[in-house]
Amino acid sequence: SGGILPTGGHWSVYREYQNIDICLKNDAAMYSVIIENKIDAGDQSRQLERYYKKIHSIEKYESLVVYLTINGDSQSEQSKGTVPADKLVCISYKTDISEWLEKCLTTTPKNSESRIGINHYLESIKMMSQDEKISRSVAESVFKGNGIDFRIIDELQKAAYRYCHYKYFLKLESLLNKA
C-alpha cells in the first residue's frame, strides 16, 4: 500500500544479505525492507527476529519485515519472535505480487523485454500457486511413466524460480533508483 516507504534517496537491493533473502536499503533515509521469501522451506526459530535485530538494532535502520509466501500464509510465532506487529507484513505471490505485476503490465510497452519478463514471472507464479499436491502427483505420474526422474524436473523448476527472482530484483533496484 502507498505511503509505507520513505521517498527520496538511493535504494539498494541485496540478495542473501546477512542470510536475509532480499534486503532493500535506503541509506539516506536509514530505512530497510527485509523480505523473507518462503518457497519450499519451513520457518526457523526466531528467524524473522534475528533479521530484524541485525538491521534495526545493529545498523540502526527503521525496518519493515515482509513475509512473502505463495499463498500469503502467516509466519509462525516462533519465527516472528519479538518483531513488533506493526513492523511485519504478510504478502503472497498469488494475490499481492500478481496484482502488482498486472498493474505493471498496463504501463509497460508492448513487445518490450520487460513485458515479456513480467508475463513469464506471472506464469511462474500461477504454476507455483496451483494446488501443489495435485500438480506434484500428476507430474510425478507423467514423468515416471516416461522414465524421467521427477526430482530433476523439480530442481530445474526451483532453479528457474530463483533465476526469475534474481532478474526481477535487479530490475526492481533499477526502477527504485529512477524514482
CSV table of N, CA and C in Angstrom, one decimal, residues 13-162:
chain,number,residue,atom,x,y,z
A,13,VAL,N,19.4,-3.0,-3.6
A,13,VAL,CA,18.7,-4.3,-3.4
A,13,VAL,C,19.8,-5.3,-3.2
A,14,TYR,N,19.7,-6.0,-2.1
A,14,TYR,CA,20.7,-7.1,-1.8
A,14,TYR,C,20.0,-8.4,-1.7
A,15,ARG,N,20.7,-9.4,-2.3
A,15,ARG,CA,20.2,-10.8,-2.2
A,15,ARG,C,21.1,-11.5,-1.3
A,16,GLU,N,20.5,-12.3,-0.3
A,16,GLU,CA,21.3,-13.1,0.6
A,16,GLU,C,22.2,-12.1,1.5
A,17,TYR,N,21.7,-11.0,1.9
A,17,TYR,CA,22.4,-10.0,2.7
A,17,TYR,C,22.3,-10.5,4.1
A,18,GLN,N,23.5,-10.9,4.7
A,18,GLN,CA,23.5,-11.4,6.1
A,18,GLN,C,22.4,-12.5,6.3
A,19,ASN,N,22.3,-13.4,5.4
A,19,ASN,CA,21.3,-14.5,5.3
A,19,ASN,C,19.9,-14.1,5.1
A,20,ILE,N,19.6,-12.8,4.9
A,20,ILE,CA,18.3,-12.3,4.6
A,20,ILE,C,18.1,-12.5,3.1
A,21,ASP,N,16.9,-13.1,2.7
A,21,ASP,CA,16.7,-13.5,1.3
A,21,ASP,C,16.9,-12.2,0.4
A,22,ILE,N,16.1,-11.2,0.8
A,22,ILE,CA,16.2,-9.9,0.0
A,22,ILE,C,16.1,-8.8,1.0
A,23,CYS,N,17.0,-7.8,0.8
A,23,CYS,CA,17.0,-6.7,1.7
A,23,CYS,C,17.1,-5.4,0.8
A,24,LEU,N,16.2,-4.5,1.0
A,24,LEU,CA,16.2,-3.2,0.3
A,24,LEU,C,16.6,-2.2,1.3
A,25,LYS,N,17.6,-1.4,1.0
A,25,LYS,CA,18.1,-0.4,1.9
A,25,LYS,C,18.2,1.0,1.3
A,26,ASN,N,17.8,1.9,2.1
A,26,ASN,CA,17.9,3.3,1.7
A,26,ASN,C,18.7,4.0,2.7
A,27,ASP,N,20.0,4.2,2.4
A,27,ASP,CA,21.0,4.7,3.4
A,27,ASP,C,20.6,6.1,3.8
A,28,ALA,N,20.2,6.9,2.9
A,28,ALA,CA,19.8,8.3,3.2
A,28,ALA,C,18.7,8.4,4.2
A,29,ALA,N,17.7,7.5,4.1
A,29,ALA,CA,16.5,7.5,5.0
A,29,ALA,C,16.7,6.6,6.2
A,30,MET,N,17.8,5.9,6.2
A,30,MET,CA,18.1,4.9,7.2
A,30,MET,C,16.9,4.0,7.4
A,31,TYR,N,16.5,3.4,6.2
A,31,TYR,CA,15.3,2.6,6.2
A,31,TYR,C,15.6,1.3,5.4
A,32,SER,N,15.0,0.2,5.9
A,32,SER,CA,15.2,-1.1,5.2
A,32,SER,C,13.9,-1.8,5.1
A,33,VAL,N,13.8,-2.7,4.1
A,33,VAL,CA,12.8,-3.6,3.9
A,33,VAL,C,13.4,-5.0,3.9
A,34,ILE,N,13.1,-5.8,4.8
A,34,ILE,CA,13.6,-7.2,4.9
A,34,ILE,C,12.6,-8.1,4.3
A,35,ILE,N,12.9,-8.9,3.3
A,35,ILE,CA,12.0,-9.8,2.7
A,35,ILE,C,12.4,-11.2,2.9
A,36,GLU,N,11.5,-11.9,3.6
A,36,GLU,CA,11.8,-13.4,3.8
A,36,GLU,C,10.9,-14.1,2.8
A,37,ASN,N,11.5,-14.7,1.8
A,37,ASN,CA,10.9,-15.4,0.7
A,37,ASN,C,10.7,-16.8,1.0
A,38,LYS,N,9.5,-17.3,1.4
A,38,LYS,CA,9.3,-18.7,1.8
A,38,LYS,C,8.7,-19.5,0.7
A,39,ILE,N,9.5,-20.2,0.0
A,39,ILE,CA,9.0,-21.2,-1.0
A,39,ILE,C,9.7,-22.5,-0.7
A,40,ASP,N,9.0,-23.5,-0.4
A,40,ASP,CA,9.5,-24.8,-0.1
A,40,ASP,C,10.5,-24.8,1.1
A,41,ALA,N,10.2,-24.1,2.1
A,41,ALA,CA,11.1,-24.0,3.3
A,41,ALA,C,10.2,-23.7,4.5
A,42,GLY,N,10.6,-24.3,5.6
A,42,GLY,CA,9.8,-24.0,6.9
A,42,GLY,C,10.5,-22.9,7.6
A,43,ASP,N,9.8,-22.4,8.6
A,43,ASP,CA,10.3,-21.3,9.4
A,43,ASP,C,11.4,-21.8,10.4
A,44,GLN,N,12.4,-21.0,10.6
A,44,GLN,CA,13.4,-21.3,11.6
A,44,GLN,C,13.1,-20.6,12.9
A,45,SER,N,13.6,-21.1,14.0
A,45,SER,CA,13.4,-20.5,15.3
A,45,SER,C,13.9,-19.0,15.3
A,46,ARG,N,13.1,-18.1,15.6
A,46,ARG,CA,13.4,-16.7,15.8
A,46,ARG,C,14.0,-16.1,14.5
A,47,GLN,N,13.8,-16.7,13.3
A,47,GLN,CA,14.4,-16.2,12.1
A,47,GLN,C,14.1,-14.8,11.8
A,48,LEU,N,12.8,-14.4,11.8
A,48,LEU,CA,12.5,-13.0,11.5
A,48,LEU,C,13.0,-12.0,12.5
A,49,GLU,N,13.0,-12.5,13.8
A,49,GLU,CA,13.5,-11.6,14.9
A,49,GLU,C,15.0,-11.4,14.7
A,50,ARG,N,15.7,-12.4,14.3
A,50,ARG,CA,17.2,-12.3,14.1
A,50,ARG,C,17.5,-11.3,13.0
A,51,TYR,N,16.7,-11.4,11.8
A,51,TYR,CA,16.9,-10.5,10.7
A,51,TYR,C,16.6,-9.1,11.1
A,52,TYR,N,15.5,-8.9,11.8
A,52,TYR,CA,15.0,-7.6,12.2
A,52,TYR,C,16.1,-6.9,13.1
A,53,LYS,N,16.6,-7.7,14.1
A,53,LYS,CA,17.6,-7.2,15.0
A,53,LYS,C,18.9,-6.8,14.3
A,54,LYS,N,19.3,-7.6,13.3
A,54,LYS,CA,20.5,-7.3,12.6
A,54,LYS,C,20.4,-5.9,11.9
A,55,ILE,N,19.3,-5.6,11.3
A,55,ILE,CA,19.2,-4.4,10.6
A,55,ILE,C,18.7,-3.2,11.5
A,56,HIS,N,17.7,-3.5,12.3
A,56,HIS,CA,17.1,-2.4,13.1
A,56,HIS,C,18.0,-2.1,14.3
A,57,SER,N,18.5,-3.0,15.0
A,57,SER,CA,19.2,-2.8,16.2
A,57,SER,C,20.7,-2.5,16.0
A,58,ILE,N,21.3,-3.3,15.1
A,58,ILE,CA,22.7,-3.2,14.9
A,58,ILE,C,23.0,-2.0,13.9
A,59,GLU,N,22.3,-2.0,12.8
A,59,GLU,CA,22.6,-1.0,11.8
A,59,GLU,C,21.8,0.3,12.0
A,60,LYS,N,20.9,0.3,13.0
A,60,LYS,CA,20.1,1.4,13.4
A,60,LYS,C,19.2,1.9,12.3
A,61,TYR,N,18.7,1.0,11.4
A,61,TYR,CA,17.8,1.4,10.3
A,61,TYR,C,16.3,1.1,10.9
A,62,GLU,N,15.4,2.0,10.5
A,62,GLU,CA,14.0,1.7,10.7
A,62,GLU,C,13.7,0.5,9.7
A,63,SER,N,13.0,-0.5,10.1
A,63,SER,CA,12.8,-1.7,9.3
A,63,SER,C,11.4,-2.2,9.2
A,64,LEU,N,11.1,-2.7,8.0
A,64,LEU,CA,9.8,-3.4,7.8
A,64,LEU,C,10.2,-4.8,7.4
A,65,VAL,N,9.5,-5.8,8.0
A,65,VAL,CA,9.8,-7.2,7.6
A,65,VAL,C,8.6,-7.6,6.8
A,66,VAL,N,8.9,-8.2,5.6
A,66,VAL,CA,7.9,-8.7,4.7
A,66,VAL,C,8.0,-10.2,4.6
A,67,TYR,N,7.0,-10.9,5.0
A,67,TYR,CA,7.0,-12.4,4.9
A,67,TYR,C,6.2,-12.8,3.6
A,68,LEU,N,6.9,-13.2,2.6
A,68,LEU,CA,6.4,-13.5,1.3
A,68,LEU,C,6.2,-15.0,1.1
A,69,THR,N,5.0,-15.5,0.9
A,69,THR,CA,4.8,-16.9,0.6
A,69,THR,C,3.9,-17.0,-0.7
A,70,ILE,N,3.7,-18.2,-1.1
A,70,ILE,CA,2.9,-18.4,-2.3
A,70,ILE,C,1.5,-17.9,-2.1
A,71,ASN,N,0.9,-18.4,-1.0
A,71,ASN,CA,-0.5,-18.1,-0.7
A,71,ASN,C,-0.8,-17.1,0.4
A,72,GLY,N,0.3,-16.4,0.9
A,72,GLY,CA,0.1,-15.4,1.9
A,72,GLY,C,0.0,-16.0,3.3
A,73,ASP,N,0.5,-17.1,3.5
A,73,ASP,CA,0.5,-17.7,4.9
A,73,ASP,C,1.2,-16.9,5.9
A,74,SER,N,0.7,-16.9,7.1
A,74,SER,CA,1.4,-16.2,8.2
A,74,SER,C,2.6,-16.9,8.7
A,75,GLN,N,3.5,-16.2,9.2
A,75,GLN,CA,4.7,-16.8,9.8
A,75,GLN,C,4.3,-17.4,11.1
A,76,SER,N,5.2,-18.3,11.6
A,76,SER,CA,4.9,-18.9,12.9
A,76,SER,C,5.3,-17.9,14.0
A,77,GLU,N,4.7,-18.0,15.2
A,77,GLU,CA,5.0,-17.2,16.3
A,77,GLU,C,6.5,-17.4,16.7
A,78,GLN,N,6.9,-18.6,16.6
A,78,GLN,CA,8.3,-19.0,16.9
A,78,GLN,C,9.3,-18.2,16.0
A,79,SER,N,9.0,-18.1,14.7
A,79,SER,CA,9.8,-17.4,13.8
A,79,SER,C,9.8,-15.9,14.0
A,80,LYS,N,8.6,-15.4,14.3
A,80,LYS,CA,8.4,-13.9,14.5
A,80,LYS,C,9.1,-13.4,15.7
A,81,GLY,N,9.1,-14.1,16.8
A,81,GLY,CA,9.9,-13.7,18.0
A,81,GLY,C,9.3,-12.4,18.5
A,82,THR,N,10.2,-11.4,18.6
A,82,THR,CA,9.9,-10.1,19.2
A,82,THR,C,9.7,-9.0,18.2
A,83,VAL,N,9.5,-9.4,16.9
A,83,VAL,CA,9.3,-8.3,15.9
A,83,VAL,C,8.0,-7.7,16.1
A,84,PRO,N,7.9,-6.3,16.3
A,84,PRO,CA,6.6,-5.7,16.5
A,84,PRO,C,5.6,-6.0,15.4
A,85,ALA,N,4.4,-6.2,15.8
A,85,ALA,CA,3.3,-6.5,14.8
A,85,ALA,C,3.2,-5.4,13.7
A,86,ASP,N,3.4,-4.1,14.0
A,86,ASP,CA,3.3,-3.1,13.0
A,86,ASP,C,4.5,-3.0,12.1
A,87,LYS,N,5.5,-3.8,12.4
A,87,LYS,CA,6.7,-3.9,11.5
A,87,LYS,C,6.8,-5.2,10.7
A,88,LEU,N,5.7,-5.9,10.6
A,88,LEU,CA,5.6,-7.2,9.9
A,88,LEU,C,4.4,-7.2,9.0
A,89,VAL,N,4.6,-7.6,7.8
A,89,VAL,CA,3.6,-7.6,6.8
A,89,VAL,C,3.7,-9.0,6.1
A,90,CYS,N,2.5,-9.7,5.9
A,90,CYS,CA,2.5,-10.9,5.2
A,90,CYS,C,1.9,-10.7,3.8
A,91,ILE,N,2.6,-11.1,2.8
A,91,ILE,CA,2.0,-10.9,1.4
A,91,ILE,C,2.2,-12.2,0.6
A,92,SER,N,1.5,-12.3,-0.5
A,92,SER,CA,1.5,-13.5,-1.3
A,92,SER,C,1.9,-13.3,-2.7
A,93,TYR,N,2.5,-14.3,-3.3
A,93,TYR,CA,2.7,-14.2,-4.8
A,93,TYR,C,1.4,-14.3,-5.5
A,94,LYS,N,0.5,-15.2,-5.0
A,94,LYS,CA,-0.7,-15.5,-5.7
A,94,LYS,C,-1.6,-14.2,-5.8
A,95,THR,N,-1.7,-13.4,-4.8
A,95,THR,CA,-2.5,-12.2,-4.8
A,95,THR,C,-1.7,-10.9,-5.0
A,96,ASP,N,-0.9,-10.6,-4.0
A,96,ASP,CA,-0.3,-9.3,-3.9
A,96,ASP,C,0.7,-9.1,-5.1
A,97,ILE,N,1.6,-10.0,-5.2
A,97,ILE,CA,2.7,-9.8,-6.3
A,97,ILE,C,2.0,-9.9,-7.7
A,98,SER,N,1.1,-10.9,-7.8
A,98,SER,CA,0.4,-11.0,-9.2
A,98,SER,C,-0.3,-9.7,-9.5
A,99,GLU,N,-1.1,-9.2,-8.5
A,99,GLU,CA,-1.8,-7.9,-8.8
A,99,GLU,C,-0.9,-6.8,-9.2
A,100,TRP,N,0.2,-6.7,-8.4
A,100,TRP,CA,1.1,-5.6,-8.7
A,100,TRP,C,1.8,-5.8,-10.1
A,101,LEU,N,2.1,-7.0,-10.5
A,101,LEU,CA,2.7,-7.2,-11.8
A,101,LEU,C,1.7,-7.0,-12.9
A,102,GLU,N,0.4,-7.3,-12.7
A,102,GLU,CA,-0.6,-7.0,-13.6
A,102,GLU,C,-0.7,-5.5,-13.8
A,103,LYS,N,-0.6,-4.7,-12.8
A,103,LYS,CA,-0.6,-3.2,-12.9
A,103,LYS,C,0.6,-2.7,-13.6
A,104,CYS,N,1.7,-3.4,-13.4
A,104,CYS,CA,2.9,-3.0,-14.1
A,104,CYS,C,2.8,-3.2,-15.6
A,105,LEU,N,2.1,-4.3,-16.0
A,105,LEU,CA,1.8,-4.5,-17.4
A,105,LEU,C,1.1,-3.4,-18.1
A,106,THR,N,0.2,-2.7,-17.4
A,106,THR,CA,-0.5,-1.6,-18.0
A,106,THR,C,0.3,-0.4,-18.4
A,107,THR,N,1.5,-0.3,-17.8
A,107,THR,CA,2.4,0.8,-18.2
A,107,THR,C,3.7,0.3,-18.9
A,108,THR,N,3.7,-0.9,-19.2
A,108,THR,CA,4.9,-1.5,-19.9
A,108,THR,C,4.7,-1.6,-21.4
A,109,PRO,N,5.6,-1.0,-22.2
A,109,PRO,CA,5.4,-1.0,-23.6
A,109,PRO,C,5.2,-2.5,-24.2
A,110,LYS,N,4.3,-2.6,-25.1
A,110,LYS,CA,4.1,-3.9,-25.7
A,110,LYS,C,5.3,-4.3,-26.5
A,111,ASN,N,5.5,-5.7,-26.5
A,111,ASN,CA,6.7,-6.3,-27.1
A,111,ASN,C,8.0,-5.9,-26.5
A,112,SER,N,8.1,-5.3,-25.3
A,112,SER,CA,9.3,-5.0,-24.7
A,112,SER,C,9.8,-6.2,-23.9
A,113,GLU,N,11.1,-6.2,-23.7
A,113,GLU,CA,11.7,-7.3,-22.9
A,113,GLU,C,11.1,-7.3,-21.5
A,114,SER,N,10.8,-6.1,-20.9
A,114,SER,CA,10.2,-6.0,-19.6
A,114,SER,C,8.9,-6.7,-19.5
A,115,ARG,N,8.1,-6.4,-20.6
A,115,ARG,CA,6.7,-7.0,-20.6
A,115,ARG,C,6.8,-8.5,-20.7
A,116,ILE,N,7.7,-9.0,-21.6
A,116,ILE,CA,7.9,-10.5,-21.7
A,116,ILE,C,8.3,-11.1,-20.4
A,117,GLY,N,9.3,-10.4,-19.7
A,117,GLY,CA,9.7,-10.9,-18.4
A,117,GLY,C,8.6,-10.9,-17.4
A,118,ILE,N,7.8,-9.9,-17.3
A,118,ILE,CA,6.7,-9.8,-16.4
A,118,ILE,C,5.7,-10.9,-16.7
A,119,ASN,N,5.4,-11.1,-17.9
A,119,ASN,CA,4.5,-12.2,-18.3
A,119,ASN,C,5.0,-13.6,-17.9
A,120,HIS,N,6.3,-13.8,-18.1
A,120,HIS,CA,6.9,-15.1,-17.7
A,120,HIS,C,6.8,-15.2,-16.2
A,121,TYR,N,7.1,-14.2,-15.4
A,121,TYR,CA,7.1,-14.2,-14.0
A,121,TYR,C,5.6,-14.5,-13.5
A,122,LEU,N,4.6,-13.9,-14.1
A,122,LEU,CA,3.2,-14.1,-13.8
A,122,LEU,C,2.9,-15.6,-14.0
A,123,GLU,N,3.4,-16.1,-15.1
A,123,GLU,CA,3.1,-17.5,-15.4
A,123,GLU,C,3.8,-18.5,-14.4
A,124,SER,N,5.0,-18.1,-13.9
A,124,SER,CA,5.7,-18.9,-12.9
A,124,SER,C,4.8,-18.8,-11.6
A,125,ILE,N,4.3,-17.7,-11.2
A,125,ILE,CA,3.5,-17.5,-10.0
A,125,ILE,C,2.3,-18.4,-10.1
A,126,LYS,N,1.6,-18.4,-11.3
A,126,LYS,CA,0.4,-19.3,-11.5
A,126,LYS,C,0.8,-20.7,-11.3
A,127,MET,N,1.9,-21.1,-11.8
A,127,MET,CA,2.4,-22.5,-11.6
A,127,MET,C,2.6,-22.8,-10.2
A,128,MET,N,3.3,-21.9,-9.5
A,128,MET,CA,3.6,-22.1,-8.1
A,128,MET,C,2.4,-22.2,-7.2
A,129,SER,N,1.3,-21.4,-7.5
A,129,SER,CA,0.2,-21.3,-6.7
A,129,SER,C,-0.9,-22.3,-6.9
A,130,GLN,N,-0.7,-23.1,-7.9
A,130,GLN,CA,-1.7,-24.2,-8.1
A,130,GLN,C,-1.6,-25.2,-6.9
A,131,ASP,N,-2.6,-25.9,-6.7
A,131,ASP,CA,-2.6,-26.9,-5.6
A,131,ASP,C,-1.3,-27.8,-5.8
A,132,GLU,N,-0.3,-27.6,-5.0
A,132,GLU,CA,1.0,-28.2,-5.2
A,132,GLU,C,0.9,-29.7,-5.1
A,133,LYS,N,0.0,-30.2,-4.2
A,133,LYS,CA,-0.1,-31.7,-4.0
A,133,LYS,C,-0.6,-32.3,-5.3
A,134,ILE,N,-1.6,-31.7,-5.9
A,134,ILE,CA,-2.2,-32.3,-7.1
A,134,ILE,C,-1.2,-32.2,-8.2
A,135,SER,N,-0.7,-31.0,-8.5
A,135,SER,CA,0.3,-30.9,-9.6
A,135,SER,C,1.5,-31.7,-9.4
A,136,ARG,N,2.0,-31.9,-8.2
A,136,ARG,CA,3.2,-32.7,-8.0
A,136,ARG,C,2.8,-34.2,-8.3
A,137,SER,N,1.6,-34.6,-7.8
A,137,SER,CA,1.2,-36.0,-8.0
A,137,SER,C,1.1,-36.3,-9.5
A,138,VAL,N,0.4,-35.4,-10.2
A,138,VAL,CA,0.2,-35.6,-11.7
A,138,VAL,C,1.6,-35.6,-12.4
A,139,ALA,N,2.4,-34.6,-12.0
A,139,ALA,CA,3.8,-34.5,-12.7
A,139,ALA,C,4.6,-35.8,-12.4
A,140,GLU,N,4.6,-36.3,-11.2
A,140,GLU,CA,5.3,-37.5,-10.9
A,140,GLU,C,4.8,-38.6,-11.7
A,141,SER,N,3.5,-38.8,-11.9
A,141,SER,CA,3.0,-39.9,-12.7
A,141,SER,C,3.4,-39.8,-14.1
A,142,VAL,N,3.3,-38.6,-14.7
A,142,VAL,CA,3.6,-38.3,-16.1
A,142,VAL,C,5.1,-38.6,-16.3
A,143,PHE,N,6.0,-38.0,-15.4
A,143,PHE,CA,7.4,-38.2,-15.6
A,143,PHE,C,7.9,-39.6,-15.4
A,144,LYS,N,7.4,-40.2,-14.3
A,144,LYS,CA,7.8,-41.6,-14.1
A,144,LYS,C,7.3,-42.5,-15.2
A,145,GLY,N,6.1,-42.3,-15.7
A,145,GLY,CA,5.6,-43.1,-16.8
A,145,GLY,C,6.4,-43.0,-18.1
A,146,ASN,N,7.2,-41.9,-18.2
A,146,ASN,CA,8.1,-41.7,-19.3
A,146,ASN,C,9.5,-41.9,-19.0
A,147,GLY,N,9.8,-42.4,-17.8
A,147,GLY,CA,11.2,-42.7,-17.5
A,147,GLY,C,12.0,-41.5,-17.1
A,148,ILE,N,11.4,-40.4,-16.6
A,148,ILE,CA,12.1,-39.2,-16.3
A,148,ILE,C,12.1,-39.1,-14.7
A,149,ASP,N,13.2,-38.8,-14.2
A,149,ASP,CA,13.3,-38.7,-12.7
A,149,ASP,C,12.7,-37.3,-12.3
A,150,PHE,N,11.6,-37.4,-11.6
A,150,PHE,CA,10.8,-36.2,-11.2
A,150,PHE,C,11.7,-35.2,-10.4
A,151,ARG,N,12.6,-35.7,-9.6
A,151,ARG,CA,13.4,-34.8,-8.7
A,151,ARG,C,14.2,-33.9,-9.6
A,152,ILE,N,14.7,-34.3,-10.7
A,152,ILE,CA,15.5,-33.4,-11.6
A,152,ILE,C,14.6,-32.3,-12.1
A,153,ILE,N,13.4,-32.6,-12.6
A,153,ILE,CA,12.4,-31.6,-13.0
A,153,ILE,C,12.1,-30.6,-11.9
A,154,ASP,N,11.9,-31.1,-10.7
A,154,ASP,CA,11.6,-30.3,-9.5
A,154,ASP,C,12.8,-29.3,-9.3
A,155,GLU,N,14.0,-29.8,-9.3
A,155,GLU,CA,15.2,-28.9,-9.1
A,155,GLU,C,15.3,-27.9,-10.2
A,156,LEU,N,15.1,-28.3,-11.4
A,156,LEU,CA,15.1,-27.3,-12.5
A,156,LEU,C,14.1,-26.2,-12.4
A,157,GLN,N,12.9,-26.6,-11.9
A,157,GLN,CA,11.8,-25.6,-11.7
A,157,GLN,C,12.2,-24.7,-10.6
A,158,LYS,N,12.8,-25.2,-9.5
A,158,LYS,CA,13.3,-24.3,-8.4
A,158,LYS,C,14.4,-23.4,-8.9
A,159,ALA,N,15.3,-23.9,-9.7
A,159,ALA,CA,16.3,-23.0,-10.3
A,159,ALA,C,15.8,-21.9,-11.2
A,160,ALA,N,14.8,-22.3,-11.9
A,160,ALA,CA,14.1,-21.3,-12.8
A,160,ALA,C,13.4,-20.2,-12.0
A,161,TYR,N,12.8,-20.6,-10.8
A,161,TYR,CA,12.2,-19.6,-10.0
A,161,TYR,C,13.2,-18.7,-9.4
A,162,ARG,N,14.4,-19.2,-8.9
A,162,ARG,CA,15.4,-18.4,-8.4
A,162,ARG,C,16.0,-17.5,-9.4
